[in-house]
Amino acid sequence: MNIKRNTKKNTQKNKKNTLKKIKLNKFGVFLLAYSGILISAVIVLLLLLQGVLKDYEKSMPNNTMSKIEKEFTPDNIEQILNDNPVKINEFETVSSIADYFKLKMQDNEVTYKRKSGEFTDTTPVYVVKAGDATIAKVTLAENGKNAHKFTEWKLDSISFDGYIDAKNEITITAPSSAEVKLNGIKISESYITQKGIKLELTKNVDPYVKAPTNVEYKVSGLMVQPNITASMNGVDLGVTVDGKVCSVNYPTDAVLFEAQKPNINALNEAFGKYLINRGSLDTLNKFLVGNAKKNMSNIEATWAFLYGKTYTYEFRNQSFTNMIKYSDNCYSCQTFYQLYVKWGEGEKTYDTSMIDTFVKINGSWYLSDFSFD
C-alpha cells in the first residue's frame, strides 16, 4: 500500500513540474517577443532621431558657409568677382582686383566667422578672412525647409565693398605731349596736378626753340601697382618706376644721334684745342649759342702757360651716350673724351665728361647749354 501511495505522489509531482515547465516556456516566448518589439521600436526611434539630427545639422548656416568658404581660393577668386559686382577704380579691372586678393590669400589661411552686429538667426552674415585681413562679407538667405521642417540656406550675396585697401597713390611725371596709360586706359587731364614743369637740361633753350616741359599726374585709389605705358607721336616711351613714383622718359633717336656724332666730335675737339692754345675762342663760338657761348667765354685756356713751348696732343676714347630727343629741334647727350698732351718734360691725360644740350636753328645744330659731369 505504501508503494502505491508513493507512486501516486510521484506521478502528481511530475505533473506539477511539467505544468510549471510549460508555463515557463510560454513566458520565455512572451519575453523574447516583447524584447524584439522593444528593440525594433528603439531602432526605429534611433533611425528617426538620426534623420532629425541629420536634417538639423544640415540646417545650420555654418555648414552652408563652410562650402562657400572653400570657393575662396587663388584659382577661383576671379570667378567670384565676376559673379558678384564690385566697385573698382576706372584704371583697374576684375583681373587686377583678383591679383590683389591673390596676394592677400598667398601664404594665408582663408577662414570665416560671424559678422558681429549683423548676424541674426533669420539673416546669417559672415566675414571671410585671409589671415588677419577681412576680404569679403557673405550673406545667406533661406532656401526652403527640409523634410523635418528645418530651414535650409543658400548664398544670397558676396560683398567686397569696404574690404579693398584701395589707398595706393602713384605719382607720374611725363612729357607734356605724351599719352600715358594705366592698365591700357589713358589718364585724363583731370589727374594732372602740375603743368609746365621745366627740365634742367633744357631750361635755357627758350630763345631758340620751344622748351620741352613735363606734367605731373597723381592717381589714387589703386589696389595694386598698375602697368604704366606711354607714347609720344607714335613712339613708345620708356617708363622708370621707383616705388610709388614713376617717370616717363623722353625718346631717343638713333638715326639722328648717328648723324650728329661728327658735329659733336668737332665741337669737342674745338673745345679741347682752345684749352691748350691750339684753337681759338672764335672758332669754338661757331658751335655755340646763348648760355653755352656765355659760359664758355668765362673758361680760360688752362694751358696758357705752355704758350711758346713745343707739345703734341691727341684725342682718345671719345664716346657719345644717353641721347634724349625732346623734339625735332632739341636734344641732349653725354660726351666723354680724353685729351692726351705730351711735352718735353712729361705728359698728361685729361678726362672731359660733359652733358650737352643742342638746338636746331635755321637747319643747323648748335650747343645751347652744357655742364661738366
mmCIF file of C-alpha atoms in Angstrom:
data_model
loop_
_atom_site.group_PDB
_atom_site.id
_atom_site.type_symbol
_atom_site.label_atom_id
_atom_site.label_comp_id
_atom_site.label_asym_id
_atom_site.label_seq_id
_atom_site.Cartn_x
_atom_site.Cartn_y
_atom_site.Cartn_z
ATOM 1 C CA MET A 1 0.000 0.000 0.000
ATOM 2 C CA ASN A 2 2.840 2.318 0.742
ATOM 3 C CA ILE A 3 4.346 1.606 -2.662
ATOM 4 C CA LYS A 4 1.118 2.600 -4.381
ATOM 5 C CA ARG A 5 0.820 5.797 -2.379
ATOM 6 C CA ASN A 6 4.380 6.803 -3.204
ATOM 7 C CA THR A 7 3.856 6.092 -6.881
ATOM 8 C CA LYS A 8 0.713 8.192 -6.879
ATOM 9 C CA LYS A 9 2.531 11.047 -5.169
ATOM 10 C CA ASN A 10 5.418 10.906 -7.657
ATOM 11 C CA THR A 11 3.007 10.973 -10.551
ATOM 12 C CA GLN A 12 1.257 14.072 -9.211
ATOM 13 C CA LYS A 13 4.614 15.726 -8.598
ATOM 14 C CA ASN A 14 5.779 15.065 -12.188
ATOM 15 C CA LYS A 15 2.544 16.533 -13.497
ATOM 16 C CA LYS A 16 3.107 19.699 -11.491
ATOM 17 C CA ASN A 17 6.702 20.016 -12.792
ATOM 18 C CA THR A 18 5.547 19.545 -16.355
ATOM 19 C CA LEU A 19 2.883 22.252 -15.981
ATOM 20 C CA LYS A 20 5.479 24.551 -14.436
ATOM 21 C CA LYS A 21 7.860 23.990 -17.391
ATOM 22 C CA ILE A 22 5.102 24.700 -19.859
ATOM 23 C CA LYS A 23 4.259 27.936 -18.064
ATOM 24 C CA LEU A 24 7.949 28.972 -18.029
ATOM 25 C CA ASN A 25 8.364 28.242 -21.746
ATOM 26 C CA LYS A 26 5.357 30.420 -22.585
ATOM 27 C CA PHE A 27 6.731 33.275 -20.507
ATOM 28 C CA GLY A 28 10.095 32.995 -22.249
ATOM 29 C CA VAL A 29 8.478 33.225 -25.645
ATOM 30 C CA PHE A 30 6.472 36.219 -24.500
ATOM 31 C CA LEU A 31 9.595 37.845 -23.082
ATOM 32 C CA LEU A 32 11.539 37.298 -26.306
ATOM 33 C CA ALA A 33 8.709 38.658 -28.406
ATOM 34 C CA TYR A 34 8.358 41.696 -26.198
ATOM 35 C CA SER A 35 12.110 42.294 -26.277
ATOM 36 C CA GLY A 36 12.165 42.038 -30.061
ATOM 37 C CA ILE A 37 9.360 44.538 -30.384
ATOM 38 C CA LEU A 38 11.098 46.878 -27.963
ATOM 39 C CA ILE A 39 14.417 46.624 -29.785
ATOM 40 C CA SER A 40 12.714 47.238 -33.122
ATOM 41 C CA ALA A 41 10.966 50.254 -31.711
ATOM 42 C CA VAL A 42 14.259 51.597 -30.342
ATOM 43 C CA ILE A 43 15.947 51.059 -33.704
ATOM 44 C CA VAL A 44 13.121 52.856 -35.488
ATOM 45 C CA LEU A 45 13.314 55.685 -32.984
ATOM 46 C CA LEU A 46 17.093 55.894 -33.395
ATOM 47 C CA LEU A 47 16.758 55.979 -37.159
ATOM 48 C CA LEU A 48 14.115 58.666 -36.889
ATOM 49 C CA LEU A 49 16.290 60.607 -34.457
ATOM 50 C CA GLN A 50 19.299 60.219 -36.714
ATOM 51 C CA GLY A 51 17.299 61.646 -39.611
ATOM 52 C CA VAL A 52 16.143 64.541 -37.450
ATOM 53 C CA LEU A 53 19.679 65.249 -36.276
ATOM 54 C CA LYS A 54 20.978 64.972 -39.820
ATOM 55 C CA ASP A 55 18.402 67.432 -41.122
ATOM 56 C CA TYR A 56 19.020 69.696 -38.157
ATOM 57 C CA GLU A 57 22.765 69.680 -38.786
ATOM 58 C CA LYS A 58 22.219 70.415 -42.465
ATOM 59 C CA SER A 59 20.033 73.334 -41.488
ATOM 60 C CA MET A 60 22.867 75.023 -39.598
ATOM 61 C CA PRO A 61 24.060 78.050 -41.640
ATOM 62 C CA ASN A 62 27.682 77.253 -40.728
ATOM 63 C CA ASN A 63 27.525 74.181 -42.964
ATOM 64 C CA THR A 64 26.469 76.252 -45.961
ATOM 65 C CA MET A 65 29.132 78.826 -45.137
ATOM 66 C CA SER A 66 31.820 76.133 -44.936
ATOM 67 C CA LYS A 67 31.057 75.137 -48.517
ATOM 68 C CA ILE A 68 31.183 78.778 -49.662
ATOM 69 C CA GLU A 69 34.480 79.328 -47.851
ATOM 70 C CA LYS A 70 36.098 76.548 -49.857
ATOM 71 C CA GLU A 71 35.396 78.579 -53.019
ATOM 72 C CA PHE A 72 37.719 81.354 -51.851
ATOM 73 C CA THR A 73 40.933 80.148 -53.475
ATOM 74 C CA PRO A 74 43.500 81.979 -55.623
ATOM 75 C CA ASP A 75 42.365 79.948 -58.626
ATOM 76 C CA ASN A 76 38.678 80.768 -58.142
ATOM 77 C CA ILE A 77 38.694 84.334 -56.800
ATOM 78 C CA GLU A 78 38.377 85.929 -60.246
ATOM 79 C CA GLN A 79 35.242 83.880 -60.935
ATOM 80 C CA ILE A 80 33.763 85.003 -57.611
ATOM 81 C CA LEU A 81 34.489 88.621 -58.550
ATOM 82 C CA ASN A 82 32.843 88.132 -61.941
ATOM 83 C CA ASP A 83 29.740 86.672 -60.282
ATOM 84 C CA ASN A 84 29.463 89.421 -57.653
ATOM 85 C CA PRO A 85 29.555 93.136 -58.579
ATOM 86 C CA VAL A 86 32.442 95.070 -57.063
ATOM 87 C CA LYS A 87 33.256 98.768 -57.180
ATOM 88 C CA ILE A 88 36.558 99.294 -58.985
ATOM 89 C CA ASN A 89 38.862 102.152 -59.904
ATOM 90 C CA GLU A 90 38.479 103.244 -63.523
ATOM 91 C CA PHE A 91 42.018 102.063 -64.253
ATOM 92 C CA GLU A 92 41.606 98.626 -62.713
ATOM 93 C CA THR A 93 39.808 95.531 -63.886
ATOM 94 C CA VAL A 94 38.347 92.418 -62.330
ATOM 95 C CA SER A 95 41.595 90.712 -63.247
ATOM 96 C CA SER A 96 43.712 93.273 -61.378
ATOM 97 C CA ILE A 97 41.382 93.046 -58.370
ATOM 98 C CA ALA A 98 41.787 89.270 -58.490
ATOM 99 C CA ASP A 99 45.559 89.765 -58.386
ATOM 100 C CA TYR A 100 45.079 91.933 -55.295
ATOM 101 C CA PHE A 101 43.144 89.191 -53.493
ATOM 102 C CA LYS A 102 45.579 86.517 -54.638
ATOM 103 C CA LEU A 103 48.311 88.446 -52.841
ATOM 104 C CA LYS A 104 46.096 88.602 -49.750
ATOM 105 C CA MET A 105 45.450 84.853 -49.828
ATOM 106 C CA GLN A 106 49.026 83.930 -50.627
ATOM 107 C CA ASP A 107 50.528 82.086 -47.639
ATOM 108 C CA ASN A 108 47.418 82.912 -45.540
ATOM 109 C CA GLU A 109 44.674 80.541 -44.408
ATOM 110 C CA VAL A 110 41.163 81.506 -45.525
ATOM 111 C CA THR A 111 38.640 81.363 -42.659
ATOM 112 C CA TYR A 112 35.239 82.787 -41.792
ATOM 113 C CA LYS A 113 33.355 83.967 -38.731
ATOM 114 C CA ARG A 114 30.033 85.542 -37.869
ATOM 115 C CA LYS A 115 29.863 89.264 -38.528
ATOM 116 C CA SER A 116 29.311 90.977 -35.237
ATOM 117 C CA GLY A 117 26.279 93.242 -35.186
ATOM 118 C CA GLU A 118 24.810 91.849 -38.398
ATOM 119 C CA PHE A 119 24.417 88.096 -37.869
ATOM 120 C CA THR A 120 20.867 87.013 -36.967
ATOM 121 C CA ASP A 121 19.012 83.699 -36.953
ATOM 122 C CA THR A 122 16.959 84.839 -39.939
ATOM 123 C CA THR A 123 19.805 86.514 -41.832
ATOM 124 C CA PRO A 124 23.184 84.862 -41.251
ATOM 125 C CA VAL A 125 26.059 87.202 -42.166
ATOM 126 C CA TYR A 126 29.729 86.191 -42.162
ATOM 127 C CA VAL A 127 33.075 87.768 -42.965
ATOM 128 C CA VAL A 128 35.734 85.890 -44.924
ATOM 129 C CA LYS A 129 39.312 86.419 -43.763
ATOM 130 C CA ALA A 130 42.698 85.742 -45.310
ATOM 131 C CA GLY A 131 44.984 85.550 -42.348
ATOM 132 C CA ASP A 132 44.109 88.610 -40.242
ATOM 133 C CA ALA A 133 42.712 90.610 -43.166
ATOM 134 C CA THR A 134 38.967 90.648 -43.866
ATOM 135 C CA ILE A 135 38.388 90.353 -47.604
ATOM 136 C CA ALA A 136 34.635 89.891 -48.064
ATOM 137 C CA LYS A 137 31.197 89.753 -46.463
ATOM 138 C CA VAL A 138 28.851 86.834 -47.179
ATOM 139 C CA THR A 139 25.103 86.932 -46.566
ATOM 140 C CA LEU A 140 22.931 83.807 -46.598
ATOM 141 C CA ALA A 141 19.220 83.538 -47.409
ATOM 142 C CA GLU A 142 16.542 80.934 -46.678
ATOM 143 C CA ASN A 143 16.283 78.139 -49.224
ATOM 144 C CA GLY A 144 13.060 76.437 -48.120
ATOM 145 C CA LYS A 145 12.539 73.724 -45.496
ATOM 146 C CA ASN A 146 13.854 70.181 -45.335
ATOM 147 C CA ALA A 147 11.836 67.023 -44.526
ATOM 148 C CA HIS A 148 11.803 67.842 -40.822
ATOM 149 C CA LYS A 149 10.815 71.482 -41.368
ATOM 150 C CA PHE A 150 14.253 72.872 -40.590
ATOM 151 C CA THR A 151 15.345 75.941 -42.610
ATOM 152 C CA GLU A 152 17.864 75.337 -45.368
ATOM 153 C CA TRP A 153 20.265 78.066 -46.511
ATOM 154 C CA LYS A 154 21.813 79.307 -49.740
ATOM 155 C CA LEU A 155 24.201 82.084 -50.797
ATOM 156 C CA ASP A 156 22.436 85.434 -51.025
ATOM 157 C CA SER A 157 25.319 87.805 -51.760
ATOM 158 C CA ILE A 158 29.068 88.352 -51.521
ATOM 159 C CA SER A 159 30.249 91.906 -50.990
ATOM 160 C CA PHE A 160 33.829 93.178 -51.267
ATOM 161 C CA ASP A 161 32.946 96.833 -50.656
ATOM 162 C CA GLY A 162 34.857 98.254 -47.729
ATOM 163 C CA TYR A 163 37.302 95.371 -47.668
ATOM 164 C CA ILE A 164 39.541 96.521 -50.509
ATOM 165 C CA ASP A 165 42.540 98.552 -49.400
ATOM 166 C CA ALA A 166 42.410 101.000 -52.306
ATOM 167 C CA LYS A 167 44.642 103.618 -50.713
ATOM 168 C CA ASN A 168 47.643 103.369 -53.007
ATOM 169 C CA GLU A 169 48.646 106.503 -54.865
ATOM 170 C CA ILE A 170 51.131 106.819 -57.686
ATOM 171 C CA THR A 171 52.809 109.974 -58.980
ATOM 172 C CA ILE A 172 53.759 110.069 -62.648
ATOM 173 C CA THR A 173 55.941 112.672 -64.341
ATOM 174 C CA ALA A 174 55.768 112.628 -68.135
ATOM 175 C CA PRO A 175 56.406 114.817 -71.181
ATOM 176 C CA SER A 176 53.532 117.248 -71.657
ATOM 177 C CA SER A 177 52.723 115.868 -75.107
ATOM 178 C CA ALA A 178 52.936 112.207 -74.085
ATOM 179 C CA GLU A 179 49.939 109.916 -73.821
ATOM 180 C CA VAL A 180 50.136 107.976 -70.564
ATOM 181 C CA LYS A 181 48.066 104.881 -69.835
ATOM 182 C CA LEU A 182 47.412 102.867 -66.702
ATOM 183 C CA ASN A 183 46.477 99.272 -67.441
ATOM 184 C CA GLY A 184 45.764 100.315 -71.014
ATOM 185 C CA ILE A 185 43.449 103.209 -70.035
ATOM 186 C CA LYS A 186 44.507 106.764 -70.876
ATOM 187 C CA ILE A 187 44.968 109.149 -67.958
ATOM 188 C CA SER A 188 42.813 112.223 -68.471
ATOM 189 C CA GLU A 189 43.858 115.793 -67.706
ATOM 190 C CA SER A 190 41.727 115.717 -64.566
ATOM 191 C CA TYR A 191 44.559 113.808 -62.867
ATOM 192 C CA ILE A 192 47.190 116.472 -63.663
ATOM 193 C CA THR A 193 48.499 118.185 -60.530
ATOM 194 C CA GLN A 194 51.266 120.242 -62.185
ATOM 195 C CA LYS A 195 51.780 121.612 -65.668
ATOM 196 C CA GLY A 196 54.677 123.286 -67.462
ATOM 197 C CA ILE A 197 57.427 121.696 -65.370
ATOM 198 C CA LYS A 198 60.742 122.794 -66.880
ATOM 199 C CA LEU A 199 63.606 120.369 -67.397
ATOM 200 C CA GLU A 200 67.033 121.163 -66.017
ATOM 201 C CA LEU A 201 68.865 120.362 -69.252
ATOM 202 C CA THR A 202 66.580 122.472 -71.450
ATOM 203 C CA LYS A 203 65.646 125.381 -69.194
ATOM 204 C CA ASN A 204 67.697 127.869 -71.302
ATOM 205 C CA VAL A 205 66.592 126.938 -74.836
ATOM 206 C CA ASP A 206 63.530 129.226 -74.951
ATOM 207 C CA PRO A 207 65.077 131.948 -77.143
ATOM 208 C CA TYR A 208 65.718 129.421 -79.916
ATOM 209 C CA VAL A 209 63.189 126.593 -79.676
ATOM 210 C CA LYS A 210 60.097 125.817 -77.668
ATOM 211 C CA ALA A 211 61.310 124.458 -74.360
ATOM 212 C CA PRO A 212 60.007 120.976 -73.538
ATOM 213 C CA THR A 213 58.012 120.657 -70.338
ATOM 214 C CA ASN A 214 56.616 117.886 -68.181
ATOM 215 C CA VAL A 215 53.332 117.342 -66.408
ATOM 216 C CA GLU A 216 52.686 115.524 -63.164
ATOM 217 C CA TYR A 217 49.810 113.119 -62.596
ATOM 218 C CA LYS A 218 48.575 111.762 -59.289
ATOM 219 C CA VAL A 219 46.302 108.708 -59.326
ATOM 220 C CA SER A 220 44.918 107.397 -56.041
ATOM 221 C CA GLY A 221 42.535 104.634 -55.045
ATOM 222 C CA LEU A 222 44.643 101.905 -56.620
ATOM 223 C CA MET A 223 44.788 98.414 -55.159
ATOM 224 C CA VAL A 224 47.882 97.103 -56.913
ATOM 225 C CA GLN A 225 50.796 98.533 -58.838
ATOM 226 C CA PRO A 226 49.405 99.345 -62.290
ATOM 227 C CA ASN A 227 51.015 98.611 -65.632
ATOM 228 C CA ILE A 228 52.158 102.024 -66.912
ATOM 229 C CA THR A 229 52.812 102.670 -70.596
ATOM 230 C CA ALA A 230 53.345 105.848 -72.575
ATOM 231 C CA SER A 231 53.900 107.064 -76.121
ATOM 232 C CA MET A 232 54.606 110.317 -77.910
ATOM 233 C CA ASN A 233 53.983 110.932 -81.590
ATOM 234 C CA GLY A 234 53.503 107.217 -82.093
ATOM 235 C CA VAL A 235 56.792 106.312 -80.388
ATOM 236 C CA ASP A 236 56.725 104.114 -77.289
ATOM 237 C CA LEU A 237 58.452 105.699 -74.316
ATOM 238 C CA GLY A 238 60.438 104.085 -71.563
ATOM 239 C CA VAL A 239 58.980 104.104 -68.061
ATOM 240 C CA THR A 240 61.005 104.117 -64.845
ATOM 241 C CA VAL A 241 59.180 103.057 -61.677
ATOM 242 C CA ASP A 242 60.607 103.584 -58.201
ATOM 243 C CA GLY A 243 58.001 102.509 -55.685
ATOM 244 C CA LYS A 244 55.075 104.915 -55.951
ATOM 245 C CA VAL A 245 56.968 107.387 -58.147
ATOM 246 C CA CYS A 246 57.103 106.934 -61.913
ATOM 247 C CA SER A 247 58.979 108.820 -64.627
ATOM 248 C CA VAL A 248 58.146 108.616 -68.305
ATOM 249 C CA ASN A 249 61.304 109.114 -70.354
ATOM 250 C CA TYR A 250 61.715 111.133 -73.493
ATOM 251 C CA PRO A 251 62.612 109.044 -76.530
ATOM 252 C CA THR A 252 65.945 108.630 -78.219
ATOM 253 C CA ASP A 253 66.626 108.773 -81.937
ATOM 254 C CA ALA A 254 69.410 106.502 -83.130
ATOM 255 C CA VAL A 255 69.374 107.872 -86.687
ATOM 256 C CA LEU A 256 69.638 111.496 -85.556
ATOM 257 C CA PHE A 257 72.286 110.632 -82.985
ATOM 258 C CA GLU A 258 74.437 108.830 -85.517
ATOM 259 C CA ALA A 259 74.168 111.783 -87.895
ATOM 260 C CA GLN A 260 75.140 114.219 -85.122
ATOM 261 C CA LYS A 261 78.272 112.434 -83.916
ATOM 262 C CA PRO A 262 80.623 114.197 -86.356
ATOM 263 C CA ASN A 263 79.257 117.576 -85.230
ATOM 264 C CA ILE A 264 79.632 116.646 -81.544
ATOM 265 C CA ASN A 265 83.143 115.360 -82.202
ATOM 266 C CA ALA A 266 84.128 118.603 -83.961
ATOM 267 C CA LEU A 267 82.755 120.616 -81.028
ATOM 268 C CA ASN A 268 84.741 118.556 -78.508
ATOM 269 C CA GLU A 269 87.938 118.963 -80.439
ATOM 270 C CA ALA A 270 87.404 122.722 -80.837
ATOM 271 C CA PHE A 271 86.907 122.983 -77.081
ATOM 272 C CA GLY A 272 89.972 120.835 -76.292
ATOM 273 C CA LYS A 273 92.169 122.780 -78.705
ATOM 274 C CA TYR A 274 91.014 126.067 -77.181
ATOM 275 C CA LEU A 275 92.043 124.881 -73.715
ATOM 276 C CA ILE A 276 95.586 124.006 -74.807
ATOM 277 C CA ASN A 277 96.091 127.018 -77.068
ATOM 278 C CA ARG A 278 95.770 125.050 -80.282
ATOM 279 C CA GLY A 279 92.466 126.677 -81.150
ATOM 280 C CA SER A 280 90.693 129.981 -80.665
ATOM 281 C CA LEU A 281 87.545 131.052 -78.853
ATOM 282 C CA ASP A 282 86.244 132.484 -82.127
ATOM 283 C CA THR A 283 86.443 129.064 -83.758
ATOM 284 C CA LEU A 284 84.747 127.448 -80.768
ATOM 285 C CA ASN A 285 81.974 130.056 -80.736
ATOM 286 C CA LYS A 286 80.864 128.938 -84.203
ATOM 287 C CA PHE A 287 79.368 125.884 -82.463
ATOM 288 C CA LEU A 288 77.713 127.826 -79.639
ATOM 289 C CA VAL A 289 74.662 129.975 -78.892
ATOM 290 C CA GLY A 290 73.089 131.528 -75.828
ATOM 291 C CA ASN A 291 74.020 130.170 -72.430
ATOM 292 C CA ALA A 292 76.732 127.906 -73.865
ATOM 293 C CA LYS A 293 78.514 130.828 -75.545
ATOM 294 C CA LYS A 294 78.247 132.932 -72.397
ATOM 295 C CA ASN A 295 79.628 130.252 -70.101
ATOM 296 C CA MET A 296 82.358 129.130 -72.500
ATOM 297 C CA SER A 297 83.799 132.647 -72.665
ATOM 298 C CA ASN A 298 84.314 132.505 -68.898
ATOM 299 C CA ILE A 299 86.558 129.458 -69.218
ATOM 300 C CA GLU A 300 90.186 130.469 -69.631
ATOM 301 C CA ALA A 301 92.679 128.430 -71.601
ATOM 302 C CA THR A 302 94.053 126.343 -68.759
ATOM 303 C CA TRP A 303 97.209 125.564 -70.671
ATOM 304 C CA ALA A 304 98.139 129.148 -71.453
ATOM 305 C CA PHE A 305 101.448 128.750 -69.587
ATOM 306 C CA LEU A 306 102.582 126.410 -72.341
ATOM 307 C CA TYR A 307 102.381 129.107 -74.929
ATOM 308 C CA GLY A 308 105.562 129.067 -76.991
ATOM 309 C CA LYS A 309 106.531 125.612 -75.848
ATOM 310 C CA THR A 310 106.590 122.523 -78.021
ATOM 311 C CA TYR A 311 103.974 119.888 -77.240
ATOM 312 C CA THR A 312 101.726 117.479 -79.011
ATOM 313 C CA TYR A 313 98.151 116.400 -78.257
ATOM 314 C CA GLU A 314 95.739 113.630 -79.148
ATOM 315 C CA PHE A 315 92.024 112.981 -78.551
ATOM 316 C CA ARG A 316 91.363 109.474 -77.290
ATOM 317 C CA ASN A 317 88.438 107.259 -76.290
ATOM 318 C CA GLN A 318 85.674 109.530 -77.426
ATOM 319 C CA SER A 319 82.141 108.305 -76.612
ATOM 320 C CA PHE A 320 78.638 109.638 -77.070
ATOM 321 C CA THR A 321 75.834 108.250 -74.894
ATOM 322 C CA ASN A 322 72.417 108.883 -73.382
ATOM 323 C CA MET A 323 70.869 110.766 -76.249
ATOM 324 C CA ILE A 324 67.484 112.283 -75.315
ATOM 325 C CA LYS A 325 65.293 113.731 -78.035
ATOM 326 C CA TYR A 326 62.931 116.384 -76.688
ATOM 327 C CA SER A 327 61.649 117.471 -80.078
ATOM 328 C CA ASP A 328 62.776 117.616 -83.691
ATOM 329 C CA ASN A 329 64.709 120.778 -82.777
ATOM 330 C CA CYS A 330 66.229 119.875 -79.431
ATOM 331 C CA TYR A 331 68.223 117.029 -77.914
ATOM 332 C CA SER A 332 70.813 116.375 -75.244
ATOM 333 C CA CYS A 333 73.549 113.796 -74.823
ATOM 334 C CA GLN A 334 76.524 112.875 -72.705
ATOM 335 C CA THR A 335 80.016 113.041 -74.200
ATOM 336 C CA PHE A 336 83.367 111.859 -72.967
ATOM 337 C CA TYR A 337 86.890 112.060 -74.306
ATOM 338 C CA GLN A 338 90.492 112.002 -73.103
ATOM 339 C CA LEU A 339 92.858 114.776 -74.145
ATOM 340 C CA TYR A 340 96.413 113.445 -74.125
ATOM 341 C CA VAL A 341 99.137 116.106 -74.042
ATOM 342 C CA LYS A 342 102.881 115.445 -74.298
ATOM 343 C CA TRP A 343 105.686 117.924 -73.934
ATOM 344 C CA GLY A 344 109.400 117.733 -73.322
ATOM 345 C CA GLU A 345 109.203 117.483 -69.557
ATOM 346 C CA GLY A 346 106.391 114.965 -69.441
ATOM 347 C CA GLU A 347 102.878 114.013 -70.423
ATOM 348 C CA LYS A 348 99.369 114.070 -69.020
ATOM 349 C CA THR A 349 95.878 112.836 -69.893
ATOM 350 C CA TYR A 350 92.848 114.974 -69.076
ATOM 351 C CA ASP A 351 89.406 113.384 -68.894
ATOM 352 C CA THR A 352 86.483 115.521 -70.014
ATOM 353 C CA SER A 353 82.866 114.458 -69.439
ATOM 354 C CA MET A 354 80.046 116.807 -70.373
ATOM 355 C CA ILE A 355 76.264 116.833 -70.717
ATOM 356 C CA ASP A 356 75.394 118.898 -73.759
ATOM 357 C CA THR A 357 72.092 120.369 -74.952
ATOM 358 C CA PHE A 358 71.723 121.154 -78.654
ATOM 359 C CA VAL A 359 69.155 123.224 -80.542
ATOM 360 C CA LYS A 360 68.440 123.449 -84.246
ATOM 361 C CA ILE A 361 68.410 126.959 -85.706
ATOM 362 C CA ASN A 362 67.775 127.551 -89.415
ATOM 363 C CA GLY A 363 68.675 123.959 -90.209
ATOM 364 C CA SER A 364 71.953 123.890 -88.230
ATOM 365 C CA TRP A 365 72.653 122.409 -84.789
ATOM 366 C CA TYR A 366 74.294 124.475 -82.013
ATOM 367 C CA LEU A 367 75.288 123.801 -78.421
ATOM 368 C CA SER A 368 72.957 125.925 -76.299
ATOM 369 C CA ASP A 369 73.941 124.709 -72.828
ATOM 370 C CA PHE A 370 76.371 122.364 -71.127
ATOM 371 C CA SER A 371 77.536 121.138 -67.757
ATOM 372 C CA PHE A 372 80.551 119.160 -66.640
ATOM 373 C CA ASP A 373 79.647 115.743 -65.320
#
